[in-house]
Amino acid sequence: MKTAFLYAGQGSQRVGMGRDLYAASPAFRKAFDAAELDFDLHALCFDGPQETLNQTQYTQPCMVAFACGVTAALFDAGIRPDYVAGLSLGEYSALEASGVFAAKAAIELAAYRGAAMASASEGVSSAMTAVLMLDRESLARCCEEAGGMVRICNYNCPGQIVIGGEADAVARAGELAKAAGARRLLPLRVSGPFHTPLMAPAGDALEMRFRTVNFKEPRIPVVFNCLGDVKPENITIPALLVRQVQSSVYMEDSIRHLAAMGLGALVEIGPGKVLSGFVRKTVPELPVYTVETAAELDKLTETVKGERA
C-alpha cells in the first residue's frame, strides 16, 4: 500500500508534545536532540509555557524537532512513505524525511526561519483571517478590491481559505467576502502576515542562509507548498523555500496531487489533527492516520504489520 507522510505546520504546537515519545523511543530522542539551539528545547516543548511556545522563533524549531523525532521513530519501526509533503513549516520536516538534509540542519534552519519571520513582522500591523465557504476566484477579487496589501495565504481545503496582510486591508477584504457570500470569518492568532509579500525580508534572509547549506536530492518525492506539485527540473529546492515563505500555500492542491498518485493512506505527523480535517474535506475516501503520541505510533505499527501479514 502506498502511503504519504503529511507534516503539520505552525499553529498545531502544544505543551507536552513529544514527551512520551522521547521516553519511549531512542530513535526519537536522537533526532530530537540533534540540533544546537540557543534555548532549552526540552523544557519548552515538554513544560512550556504555551505563550512562549507560540512565538514563531520558538514554535518553528520545536515543531520540526518533534516531527524529525516522529519520522525517525517511524523509520525505526520499518514504516517509510512513498511521498511526503507538509503545511508551510511542515515542508522542512518533509524535506528531512526525504533525505534533503539531516535532522540537525532541518531544526536549525527552522530556528533561523522563525527568527527571520519574526523580524520581518516587527512594526507591521498585520492580520490573518480564515474565510469559510467562498470560492477562490470570488475571494481573490475581494482582496483586489480591498486595496492595500492583502493576499490569499493558504488554500487549505474546500470551503476554507486564509487571507493575510496589512490589518486594515484584511478587514476590508473580509467585509467584501461576507458581502460576496462567505459564511464566516475566523481571525487567526498569528504574529505576522505569513505567506504574503510582506515576508520578503525573511525570504531574502533565507536565500543568504541557504548558500551555506548542502541540499541533497530527495530520496522520496516531495510535493511542494507553493506548487501543489512535485518540483520541476528547472527550479531548485532553495528557490522554492524562499518563494514559499512569501507566497500562497496550496495545501488543497497538494492533497489532491498526493491522492492522485494512488495512495492507500496518509499519515499526519502532528501534533494535532488539523491536516486530517483538510484531507477529509478534500478527499474523504482516503484513510488518514495520525502520529502524535507513543500510543498512536504503536497502533500504526501494528496496523502496518497486519496489512503486510
PDB file of C-alpha atoms in Angstrom:
ATOM      1  CA  MET A   1       0.000   0.000   0.000  1.00  0.00           C
ATOM      2  CA  LYS A   2       1.375   3.389  -0.988  1.00  0.00           C
ATOM      3  CA  THR A   3       1.429   5.982   1.789  1.00  0.00           C
ATOM      4  CA  ALA A   4       2.396   9.615   2.216  1.00  0.00           C
ATOM      5  CA  PHE A   5       3.605  11.421   5.331  1.00  0.00           C
ATOM      6  CA  LEU A   6       1.938  14.814   5.786  1.00  0.00           C
ATOM      7  CA  TYR A   7       3.603  17.176   8.280  1.00  0.00           C
ATOM      8  CA  ALA A   8       1.711  19.744  10.364  1.00  0.00           C
ATOM      9  CA  GLY A   9       2.627  23.407  10.320  1.00  0.00           C
ATOM     10  CA  GLN A  10       2.769  26.256  12.785  1.00  0.00           C
ATOM     11  CA  GLY A  11      -0.349  26.583  14.924  1.00  0.00           C
ATOM     12  CA  SER A  12      -0.567  22.927  15.989  1.00  0.00           C
ATOM     13  CA  GLN A  13       2.066  23.228  18.730  1.00  0.00           C
ATOM     14  CA  ARG A  14       1.109  22.308  22.275  1.00  0.00           C
ATOM     15  CA  VAL A  15       2.957  21.982  25.566  1.00  0.00           C
ATOM     16  CA  GLY A  16       3.859  18.347  26.229  1.00  0.00           C
ATOM     17  CA  MET A  17       4.329  17.393  22.597  1.00  0.00           C
ATOM     18  CA  GLY A  18       6.860  14.596  22.256  1.00  0.00           C
ATOM     19  CA  ARG A  19       7.281  13.915  25.976  1.00  0.00           C
ATOM     20  CA  ASP A  20       6.072  10.288  25.866  1.00  0.00           C
ATOM     21  CA  LEU A  21       7.806   9.561  22.561  1.00  0.00           C
ATOM     22  CA  TYR A  22      11.074  10.931  23.964  1.00  0.00           C
ATOM     23  CA  ALA A  23      10.810   8.484  26.853  1.00  0.00           C
ATOM     24  CA  ALA A  24       9.772   5.528  24.690  1.00  0.00           C
ATOM     25  CA  SER A  25      11.873   5.775  21.516  1.00  0.00           C
ATOM     26  CA  PRO A  26      15.689   6.033  21.277  1.00  0.00           C
ATOM     27  CA  ALA A  27      15.289   6.937  17.593  1.00  0.00           C
ATOM     28  CA  PHE A  28      13.001   9.831  18.512  1.00  0.00           C
ATOM     29  CA  ARG A  29      15.463  11.067  21.145  1.00  0.00           C
ATOM     30  CA  LYS A  30      18.419  11.014  18.760  1.00  0.00           C
ATOM     31  CA  ALA A  31      16.655  13.106  16.117  1.00  0.00           C
ATOM     32  CA  PHE A  32      15.011  15.444  18.633  1.00  0.00           C
ATOM     33  CA  ASP A  33      18.383  16.167  20.272  1.00  0.00           C
ATOM     34  CA  ALA A  34      20.285  16.632  17.003  1.00  0.00           C
ATOM     35  CA  ALA A  35      20.388  20.441  16.822  1.00  0.00           C
ATOM     36  CA  GLU A  36      22.305  23.101  18.715  1.00  0.00           C
ATOM     37  CA  LEU A  37      19.892  25.872  19.752  1.00  0.00           C
ATOM     38  CA  ASP A  38      20.097  28.927  21.977  1.00  0.00           C
ATOM     39  CA  PHE A  39      17.200  27.818  24.207  1.00  0.00           C
ATOM     40  CA  ASP A  40      16.170  24.693  26.114  1.00  0.00           C
ATOM     41  CA  LEU A  41      14.157  22.715  23.573  1.00  0.00           C
ATOM     42  CA  HIS A  42      13.127  20.016  26.044  1.00  0.00           C
ATOM     43  CA  ALA A  43      11.856  22.436  28.683  1.00  0.00           C
ATOM     44  CA  LEU A  44       9.836  24.485  26.211  1.00  0.00           C
ATOM     45  CA  CYS A  45       8.268  21.540  24.351  1.00  0.00           C
ATOM     46  CA  PHE A  46       7.532  19.466  27.418  1.00  0.00           C
ATOM     47  CA  ASP A  47       6.761  22.107  30.067  1.00  0.00           C
ATOM     48  CA  GLY A  48       6.014  25.374  28.251  1.00  0.00           C
ATOM     49  CA  PRO A  49       4.790  27.956  28.874  1.00  0.00           C
ATOM     50  CA  GLN A  50       2.403  27.891  25.901  1.00  0.00           C
ATOM     51  CA  GLU A  51       2.780  31.650  25.397  1.00  0.00           C
ATOM     52  CA  THR A  52       6.491  31.240  24.689  1.00  0.00           C
ATOM     53  CA  LEU A  53       5.981  28.129  22.586  1.00  0.00           C
ATOM     54  CA  ASN A  54       3.552  30.147  20.434  1.00  0.00           C
ATOM     55  CA  GLN A  55       6.220  32.701  19.491  1.00  0.00           C
ATOM     56  CA  THR A  56       7.255  31.863  15.944  1.00  0.00           C
ATOM     57  CA  GLN A  57      11.006  31.942  16.633  1.00  0.00           C
ATOM     58  CA  TYR A  58      10.441  29.109  19.147  1.00  0.00           C
ATOM     59  CA  THR A  59       7.471  27.375  17.543  1.00  0.00           C
ATOM     60  CA  GLN A  60       9.307  26.555  14.356  1.00  0.00           C
ATOM     61  CA  PRO A  61      12.354  24.663  15.692  1.00  0.00           C
ATOM     62  CA  CYS A  62      10.171  22.934  18.311  1.00  0.00           C
ATOM     63  CA  MET A  63       7.707  21.696  15.699  1.00  0.00           C
ATOM     64  CA  VAL A  64      10.450  20.483  13.362  1.00  0.00           C
ATOM     65  CA  ALA A  65      12.338  18.760  16.182  1.00  0.00           C
ATOM     66  CA  PHE A  66       9.141  16.932  17.134  1.00  0.00           C
ATOM     67  CA  ALA A  67       8.467  15.955  13.512  1.00  0.00           C
ATOM     68  CA  CYS A  68      12.032  14.763  12.906  1.00  0.00           C
ATOM     69  CA  GLY A  69      11.744  12.625  16.033  1.00  0.00           C
ATOM     70  CA  VAL A  70       8.484  11.049  14.867  1.00  0.00           C
ATOM     71  CA  THR A  71       9.940  10.389  11.420  1.00  0.00           C
ATOM     72  CA  ALA A  72      12.941   8.658  12.985  1.00  0.00           C
ATOM     73  CA  ALA A  73      10.667   6.546  15.191  1.00  0.00           C
ATOM     74  CA  LEU A  74       8.538   5.553  12.197  1.00  0.00           C
ATOM     75  CA  PHE A  75      11.595   4.661  10.135  1.00  0.00           C
ATOM     76  CA  ASP A  76      12.909   2.648  13.073  1.00  0.00           C
ATOM     77  CA  ALA A  77       9.611   0.733  13.088  1.00  0.00           C
ATOM     78  CA  GLY A  78      10.013  -0.022   9.381  1.00  0.00           C
ATOM     79  CA  ILE A  79       7.366   2.454   8.213  1.00  0.00           C
ATOM     80  CA  ARG A  80       8.518   4.603   5.300  1.00  0.00           C
ATOM     81  CA  PRO A  81       6.444   6.778   2.978  1.00  0.00           C
ATOM     82  CA  ASP A  82       6.257   6.764  -0.800  1.00  0.00           C
ATOM     83  CA  TYR A  83       5.673  10.540  -0.850  1.00  0.00           C
ATOM     84  CA  VAL A  84       5.980  13.432   1.614  1.00  0.00           C
ATOM     85  CA  ALA A  85       4.523  16.924   1.982  1.00  0.00           C
ATOM     86  CA  GLY A  86       3.982  19.458   4.736  1.00  0.00           C
ATOM     87  CA  LEU A  87       1.941  22.542   5.526  1.00  0.00           C
ATOM     88  CA  SER A  88       4.167  25.623   5.419  1.00  0.00           C
ATOM     89  CA  LEU A  89       6.804  24.970   8.117  1.00  0.00           C
ATOM     90  CA  GLY A  90       5.973  21.263   7.804  1.00  0.00           C
ATOM     91  CA  GLU A  91       7.697  21.273   4.442  1.00  0.00           C
ATOM     92  CA  TYR A  92      11.058  21.398   6.234  1.00  0.00           C
ATOM     93  CA  SER A  93      10.117  18.211   8.100  1.00  0.00           C
ATOM     94  CA  ALA A  94       9.061  16.618   4.812  1.00  0.00           C
ATOM     95  CA  LEU A  95      12.417  17.514   3.263  1.00  0.00           C
ATOM     96  CA  GLU A  96      14.237  15.993   6.221  1.00  0.00           C
ATOM     97  CA  ALA A  97      12.235  12.780   5.802  1.00  0.00           C
ATOM     98  CA  SER A  98      13.121  12.699   2.112  1.00  0.00           C
ATOM     99  CA  GLY A  99      16.856  12.984   2.852  1.00  0.00           C
ATOM    100  CA  VAL A 100      17.402  16.524   1.525  1.00  0.00           C
ATOM    101  CA  PHE A 101      19.078  17.423   4.822  1.00  0.00           C
ATOM    102  CA  ALA A 102      19.564  15.782   8.210  1.00  0.00           C
ATOM    103  CA  ALA A 103      17.551  16.447  11.362  1.00  0.00           C
ATOM    104  CA  LYS A 104      20.207  18.801  12.753  1.00  0.00           C
ATOM    105  CA  ALA A 105      20.094  21.025   9.664  1.00  0.00           C
ATOM    106  CA  ALA A 106      16.284  20.922   9.463  1.00  0.00           C
ATOM    107  CA  ILE A 107      15.818  22.046  13.077  1.00  0.00           C
ATOM    108  CA  GLU A 108      18.484  24.746  12.885  1.00  0.00           C
ATOM    109  CA  LEU A 109      17.067  26.051   9.583  1.00  0.00           C
ATOM    110  CA  ALA A 110      13.628  26.183  11.185  1.00  0.00           C
ATOM    111  CA  ALA A 111      15.059  28.242  14.050  1.00  0.00           C
ATOM    112  CA  TYR A 112      16.637  30.637  11.545  1.00  0.00           C
ATOM    113  CA  ARG A 113      13.397  30.831   9.530  1.00  0.00           C
ATOM    114  CA  GLY A 114      11.362  31.542  12.658  1.00  0.00           C
ATOM    115  CA  ALA A 115      13.682  34.346  13.728  1.00  0.00           C
ATOM    116  CA  ALA A 116      13.674  35.839  10.210  1.00  0.00           C
ATOM    117  CA  MET A 117       9.872  35.755  10.042  1.00  0.00           C
ATOM    118  CA  ALA A 118       9.578  37.317  13.493  1.00  0.00           C
ATOM    119  CA  SER A 119      11.955  40.085  12.430  1.00  0.00           C
ATOM    120  CA  ALA A 120      10.018  40.707   9.196  1.00  0.00           C
ATOM    121  CA  SER A 121       6.798  41.045  11.225  1.00  0.00           C
ATOM    122  CA  GLU A 122       8.142  43.714  13.575  1.00  0.00           C
ATOM    123  CA  GLY A 123       6.413  47.074  13.226  1.00  0.00           C
ATOM    124  CA  VAL A 124       3.808  45.713  10.793  1.00  0.00           C
ATOM    125  CA  SER A 125       0.144  45.975  11.809  1.00  0.00           C
ATOM    126  CA  SER A 126      -0.957  42.682  10.304  1.00  0.00           C
ATOM    127  CA  ALA A 127      -3.716  40.093  10.433  1.00  0.00           C
ATOM    128  CA  MET A 128      -4.685  36.722   9.005  1.00  0.00           C
ATOM    129  CA  THR A 129      -8.299  35.546   8.677  1.00  0.00           C
ATOM    130  CA  ALA A 130      -9.812  32.235   7.595  1.00  0.00           C
ATOM    131  CA  VAL A 131     -12.678  32.742   5.155  1.00  0.00           C
ATOM    132  CA  LEU A 132     -15.239  29.937   5.103  1.00  0.00           C
ATOM    133  CA  MET A 133     -17.361  28.855   2.154  1.00  0.00           C
ATOM    134  CA  LEU A 134     -16.301  31.271  -0.561  1.00  0.00           C
ATOM    135  CA  ASP A 135     -14.656  30.169  -3.814  1.00  0.00           C
ATOM    136  CA  ARG A 136     -11.109  31.112  -4.778  1.00  0.00           C
ATOM    137  CA  GLU A 137     -11.975  33.447  -7.629  1.00  0.00           C
ATOM    138  CA  SER A 138     -14.506  35.460  -5.619  1.00  0.00           C
ATOM    139  CA  LEU A 139     -12.123  35.819  -2.674  1.00  0.00           C
ATOM    140  CA  ALA A 140      -9.265  36.888  -4.942  1.00  0.00           C
ATOM    141  CA  ARG A 141     -11.499  39.642  -6.325  1.00  0.00           C
ATOM    142  CA  CYS A 142     -12.338  40.758  -2.786  1.00  0.00           C
ATOM    143  CA  CYS A 143      -8.640  41.065  -1.976  1.00  0.00           C
ATOM    144  CA  GLU A 144      -8.021  43.066  -5.137  1.00  0.00           C
ATOM    145  CA  GLU A 145     -10.956  45.396  -4.492  1.00  0.00           C
ATOM    146  CA  ALA A 146      -9.938  45.935  -0.847  1.00  0.00           C
ATOM    147  CA  GLY A 147      -6.766  47.772  -1.816  1.00  0.00           C
ATOM    148  CA  GLY A 148      -3.618  47.794   0.277  1.00  0.00           C
ATOM    149  CA  MET A 149      -1.605  44.659   0.972  1.00  0.00           C
ATOM    150  CA  VAL A 150      -3.933  41.681   1.368  1.00  0.00           C
ATOM    151  CA  ARG A 151      -3.448  38.336  -0.328  1.00  0.00           C
ATOM    152  CA  ILE A 152      -4.681  34.775  -0.186  1.00  0.00           C
ATOM    153  CA  CYS A 153      -2.141  32.989   2.042  1.00  0.00           C
ATOM    154  CA  ASN A 154      -3.457  29.443   2.292  1.00  0.00           C
ATOM    155  CA  TYR A 155      -5.730  27.348   0.114  1.00  0.00           C
ATOM    156  CA  ASN A 156      -6.349  24.828   2.892  1.00  0.00           C
ATOM    157  CA  CYS A 157      -9.291  22.739   1.724  1.00  0.00           C
ATOM    158  CA  PRO A 158     -12.698  23.146   0.082  1.00  0.00           C
ATOM    159  CA  GLY A 159     -14.524  25.849   1.995  1.00  0.00           C
ATOM    160  CA  GLN A 160     -11.506  27.194   3.911  1.00  0.00           C
ATOM    161  CA  ILE A 161      -9.122  29.803   2.513  1.00  0.00           C
ATOM    162  CA  VAL A 162      -6.929  32.152   4.553  1.00  0.00           C
ATOM    163  CA  ILE A 163      -6.189  35.775   3.712  1.00  0.00           C
ATOM    164  CA  GLY A 164      -3.456  37.887   5.272  1.00  0.00           C
ATOM    165  CA  GLY A 165      -1.552  41.135   5.057  1.00  0.00           C
ATOM    166  CA  GLU A 166      -1.978  44.621   6.475  1.00  0.00           C
ATOM    167  CA  ALA A 167      -4.644  44.584   9.184  1.00  0.00           C
ATOM    168  CA  ASP A 168      -6.846  47.294   7.649  1.00  0.00           C
ATOM    169  CA  ALA A 169      -6.712  45.699   4.207  1.00  0.00           C
ATOM    170  CA  VAL A 170      -7.537  42.257   5.629  1.00  0.00           C
ATOM    171  CA  ALA A 171     -10.550  43.756   7.442  1.00  0.00           C
ATOM    172  CA  ARG A 172     -11.798  45.402   4.236  1.00  0.00           C
ATOM    173  CA  ALA A 173     -11.342  42.201   2.250  1.00  0.00           C
ATOM    174  CA  GLY A 174     -13.209  40.288   4.959  1.00  0.00           C
ATOM    175  CA  GLU A 175     -16.202  42.614   4.746  1.00  0.00           C
ATOM    176  CA  LEU A 176     -16.235  42.276   0.973  1.00  0.00           C
ATOM    177  CA  ALA A 177     -16.022  38.497   1.352  1.00  0.00           C
ATOM    178  CA  LYS A 178     -19.074  38.456   3.626  1.00  0.00           C
ATOM    179  CA  ALA A 179     -20.976  40.586   1.127  1.00  0.00           C
ATOM    180  CA  ALA A 180     -19.943  38.124  -1.599  1.00  0.00           C
ATOM    181  CA  GLY A 181     -21.420  35.181   0.314  1.00  0.00           C
ATOM    182  CA  ALA A 182     -18.744  33.936   2.731  1.00  0.00           C
ATOM    183  CA  ARG A 183     -20.411  32.060   5.566  1.00  0.00           C
ATOM    184  CA  ARG A 184     -17.972  33.060   8.302  1.00  0.00           C
ATOM    185  CA  LEU A 185     -14.713  34.880   9.062  1.00  0.00           C
ATOM    186  CA  LEU A 186     -12.323  33.462  11.652  1.00  0.00           C
ATOM    187  CA  PRO A 187      -9.464  35.756  12.738  1.00  0.00           C
ATOM    188  CA  LEU A 188      -6.311  33.715  13.395  1.00  0.00           C
ATOM    189  CA  ARG A 189      -3.934  34.186  16.316  1.00  0.00           C
ATOM    190  CA  VAL A 190      -0.680  34.692  14.465  1.00  0.00           C
ATOM    191  CA  SER A 191       2.257  37.028  14.943  1.00  0.00           C
ATOM    192  CA  GLY A 192       2.763  38.121  11.340  1.00  0.00           C
ATOM    193  CA  PRO A 193       1.434  38.291   7.764  1.00  0.00           C
ATOM    194  CA  PHE A 194       2.838  34.896   6.780  1.00  0.00           C
ATOM    195  CA  HIS A 195       2.889  33.785   3.142  1.00  0.00           C
ATOM    196  CA  THR A 196       2.416  37.305   1.800  1.00  0.00           C
ATOM    197  CA  PRO A 197       4.867  39.691   0.092  1.00  0.00           C
ATOM    198  CA  LEU A 198       5.353  41.357   3.495  1.00  0.00           C
ATOM    199  CA  MET A 199       7.572  38.365   4.317  1.00  0.00           C
ATOM    200  CA  ALA A 200      10.039  39.333   1.558  1.00  0.00           C
ATOM    201  CA  PRO A 201      12.747  40.293   4.127  1.00  0.00           C
ATOM    202  CA  ALA A 202      12.511  36.776   5.574  1.00  0.00           C
ATOM    203  CA  GLY A 203      12.821  35.360   2.066  1.00  0.00           C
ATOM    204  CA  ASP A 204      15.949  37.434   1.465  1.00  0.00           C
ATOM    205  CA  ALA A 205      17.464  36.233   4.752  1.00  0.00           C
ATOM    206  CA  LEU A 206      16.700  32.597   3.905  1.00  0.00           C
ATOM    207  CA  GLU A 207      18.241  32.959   0.466  1.00  0.00           C
ATOM    208  CA  MET A 208      21.508  34.060   2.059  1.00  0.00           C
ATOM    209  CA  ARG A 209      21.423  31.269   4.663  1.00  0.00           C
ATOM    210  CA  PHE A 210      20.710  28.565   2.081  1.00  0.00           C
ATOM    211  CA  ARG A 211      24.029  29.354   0.381  1.00  0.00           C
ATOM    212  CA  THR A 212      25.717  27.658   3.341  1.00  0.00           C
ATOM    213  CA  VAL A 213      23.509  24.535   3.282  1.00  0.00           C
ATOM    214  CA  ASN A 214      24.115  21.332   1.345  1.00  0.00           C
ATOM    215  CA  PHE A 215      20.785  20.388  -0.243  1.00  0.00           C
ATOM    216  CA  LYS A 216      20.795  16.766  -1.383  1.00  0.00           C
ATOM    217  CA  GLU A 217      18.473  15.244  -3.948  1.00  0.00           C
ATOM    218  CA  PRO A 218      15.259  13.885  -2.375  1.00  0.00           C
ATOM    219  CA  ARG A 219      15.144  10.110  -1.970  1.00  0.00           C
ATOM    220  CA  ILE A 220      11.376  10.339  -1.572  1.00  0.00           C
ATOM    221  CA  PRO A 221       9.258  12.571  -3.864  1.00  0.00           C
ATOM    222  CA  VAL A 222       8.212  15.838  -2.203  1.00  0.00           C
ATOM    223  CA  VAL A 223       5.035  17.754  -3.061  1.00  0.00           C
ATOM    224  CA  PHE A 224       5.866  21.440  -2.543  1.00  0.00           C
ATOM    225  CA  ASN A 225       3.613  24.073  -0.924  1.00  0.00           C
ATOM    226  CA  CYS A 226       3.897  26.827  -3.462  1.00  0.00           C
ATOM    227  CA  LEU A 227       3.296  24.457  -6.386  1.00  0.00           C
ATOM    228  CA  GLY A 228       0.851  21.849  -5.136  1.00  0.00           C
ATOM    229  CA  ASP A 229       3.044  19.501  -7.140  1.00  0.00           C
ATOM    230  CA  VAL A 230       6.486  17.952  -7.297  1.00  0.00           C
ATOM    231  CA  LYS A 231       9.465  20.095  -8.247  1.00  0.00           C
ATOM    232  CA  PRO A 232      10.154  20.667 -11.949  1.00  0.00           C
ATOM    233  CA  GLU A 233      13.707  20.255 -13.216  1.00  0.00           C
ATOM    234  CA  ASN A 234      14.290  23.960 -13.853  1.00  0.00           C
ATOM    235  CA  ILE A 235      13.978  25.184 -10.250  1.00  0.00           C
ATOM    236  CA  THR A 236      15.924  24.416  -7.082  1.00  0.00           C
ATOM    237  CA  ILE A 237      14.670  23.447  -3.636  1.00  0.00           C
ATOM    238  CA  PRO A 238      16.200  26.582  -2.006  1.00  0.00           C
ATOM    239  CA  ALA A 239      14.373  28.757  -4.550  1.00  0.00           C
ATOM    240  CA  LEU A 240      11.088  27.066  -3.689  1.00  0.00           C
ATOM    241  CA  LEU A 241      11.666  27.560   0.043  1.00  0.00           C
ATOM    242  CA  VAL A 242      12.398  31.261  -0.481  1.00  0.00           C
ATOM    243  CA  ARG A 243       9.245  31.569  -2.583  1.00  0.00           C
ATOM    244  CA  GLN A 244       7.208  29.573  -0.052  1.00  0.00           C
ATOM    245  CA  VAL A 245       7.699  31.958   2.859  1.00  0.00           C
ATOM    246  CA  GLN A 246       6.221  34.902   0.922  1.00  0.00           C
ATOM    247  CA  SER A 247       3.595  33.321  -1.345  1.00  0.00           C
ATOM    248  CA  SER A 248       0.451  31.195  -1.110  1.00  0.00           C
ATOM    249  CA  VAL A 249       0.391  27.664   0.285  1.00  0.00           C
ATOM    250  CA  TYR A 250      -1.605  25.322  -1.966  1.00  0.00           C
ATOM    251  CA  MET A 251      -2.495  22.679   0.601  1.00  0.00           C
ATOM    252  CA  GLU A 252      -5.713  21.523  -1.049  1.00  0.00           C
ATOM    253  CA  ASP A 253      -3.887  21.119  -4.361  1.00  0.00           C
ATOM    254  CA  SER A 254      -1.076  19.223  -2.627  1.00  0.00           C
ATOM    255  CA  ILE A 255      -3.537  16.802  -1.022  1.00  0.00           C
ATOM    256  CA  ARG A 256      -5.320  16.221  -4.325  1.00  0.00           C
ATOM    257  CA  HIS A 257      -1.989  15.614  -6.050  1.00  0.00           C
ATOM    258  CA  LEU A 258      -0.975  13.076  -3.428  1.00  0.00           C
ATOM    259  CA  ALA A 259      -4.335  11.297  -3.697  1.00  0.00           C
ATOM    260  CA  ALA A 260      -3.958  11.105  -7.483  1.00  0.00           C
ATOM    261  CA  MET A 261      -0.700   9.173  -7.032  1.00  0.00           C
ATOM    262  CA  GLY A 262      -2.658   6.113  -5.967  1.00  0.00           C
ATOM    263  CA  LEU A 263      -2.187   6.320  -2.207  1.00  0.00           C
ATOM    264  CA  GLY A 264      -3.803   3.841   0.124  1.00  0.00           C
ATOM    265  CA  ALA A 265      -3.443   6.134   3.150  1.00  0.00           C
ATOM    266  CA  LEU A 266      -1.983   9.367   4.512  1.00  0.00           C
ATOM    267  CA  VAL A 267      -0.159   9.673   7.834  1.00  0.00           C
ATOM    268  CA  GLU A 268      -0.408  13.046   9.568  1.00  0.00           C
ATOM    269  CA  ILE A 269       2.599  13.758  11.762  1.00  0.00           C
ATOM    270  CA  GLY A 270       1.313  16.261  14.301  1.00  0.00           C
ATOM    271  CA  PRO A 271       0.799  17.432  16.969  1.00  0.00           C
ATOM    272  CA  GLY A 272      -2.879  17.950  16.304  1.00  0.00           C
ATOM    273  CA  LYS A 273      -5.236  16.727  13.618  1.00  0.00           C
ATOM    274  CA  VAL A 274      -5.649  19.864  11.515  1.00  0.00           C
ATOM    275  CA  LEU A 275      -4.358  18.271   8.326  1.00  0.00           C
ATOM    276  CA  SER A 276      -6.540  15.206   8.846  1.00  0.00           C
ATOM    277  CA  GLY A 277      -9.517  17.564   8.726  1.00  0.00           C
ATOM    278  CA  PHE A 278      -8.260  19.110   5.489  1.00  0.00           C
ATOM    279  CA  VAL A 279      -7.828  15.655   3.952  1.00  0.00           C
ATOM    280  CA  ARG A 280     -11.326  14.544   4.922  1.00  0.00           C
ATOM    281  CA  LYS A 281     -12.822  17.654   3.341  1.00  0.00           C
ATOM    282  CA  THR A 282     -10.712  17.287   0.189  1.00  0.00           C
ATOM    283  CA  VAL A 283     -10.554  13.516  -0.483  1.00  0.00           C
ATOM    284  CA  PRO A 284     -12.888  11.960   2.104  1.00  0.00           C
ATOM    285  CA  GLU A 285     -12.383   8.464   0.732  1.00  0.00           C
ATOM    286  CA  LEU A 286      -8.669   8.445   1.646  1.00  0.00           C
ATOM    287  CA  PRO A 287      -7.841   6.957   5.085  1.00  0.00           C
ATOM    288  CA  VAL A 288      -5.792   9.197   7.392  1.00  0.00           C
ATOM    289  CA  TYR A 289      -3.760   8.055  10.393  1.00  0.00           C
ATOM    290  CA  THR A 290      -2.223  10.383  12.960  1.00  0.00           C
ATOM    291  CA  VAL A 291       1.019  10.027  14.897  1.00  0.00           C
ATOM    292  CA  GLU A 292       1.371  12.377  17.838  1.00  0.00           C
ATOM    293  CA  THR A 293       1.900  10.019  20.782  1.00  0.00           C
ATOM    294  CA  ALA A 294       3.701   6.785  21.568  1.00  0.00           C
ATOM    295  CA  ALA A 295       0.336   5.004  21.667  1.00  0.00           C
ATOM    296  CA  GLU A 296      -0.526   6.223  18.155  1.00  0.00           C
ATOM    297  CA  LEU A 297       2.905   5.153  16.921  1.00  0.00           C
ATOM    298  CA  ASP A 298       2.352   1.661  18.334  1.00  0.00           C
ATOM    299  CA  LYS A 299      -1.147   1.497  16.836  1.00  0.00           C
ATOM    300  CA  LEU A 300       0.074   2.470  13.367  1.00  0.00           C
ATOM    301  CA  THR A 301       2.950  -0.021  13.603  1.00  0.00           C
ATOM    302  CA  GLU A 302       0.509  -2.817  14.415  1.00  0.00           C
ATOM    303  CA  THR A 303      -1.801  -1.739  11.590  1.00  0.00           C
ATOM    304  CA  VAL A 304       1.032  -1.813   9.061  1.00  0.00           C
ATOM    305  CA  LYS A 305       2.238  -5.200  10.315  1.00  0.00           C
ATOM    306  CA  GLY A 306      -1.284  -6.555   9.943  1.00  0.00           C
ATOM    307  CA  GLU A 307      -1.552  -5.327   6.363  1.00  0.00           C
ATOM    308  CA  ARG A 308       1.794  -6.893   5.468  1.00  0.00           C
ATOM    309  CA  ALA A 309       0.953 -10.251   7.048  1.00  0.00           C
TER     310      ALA A 309
END
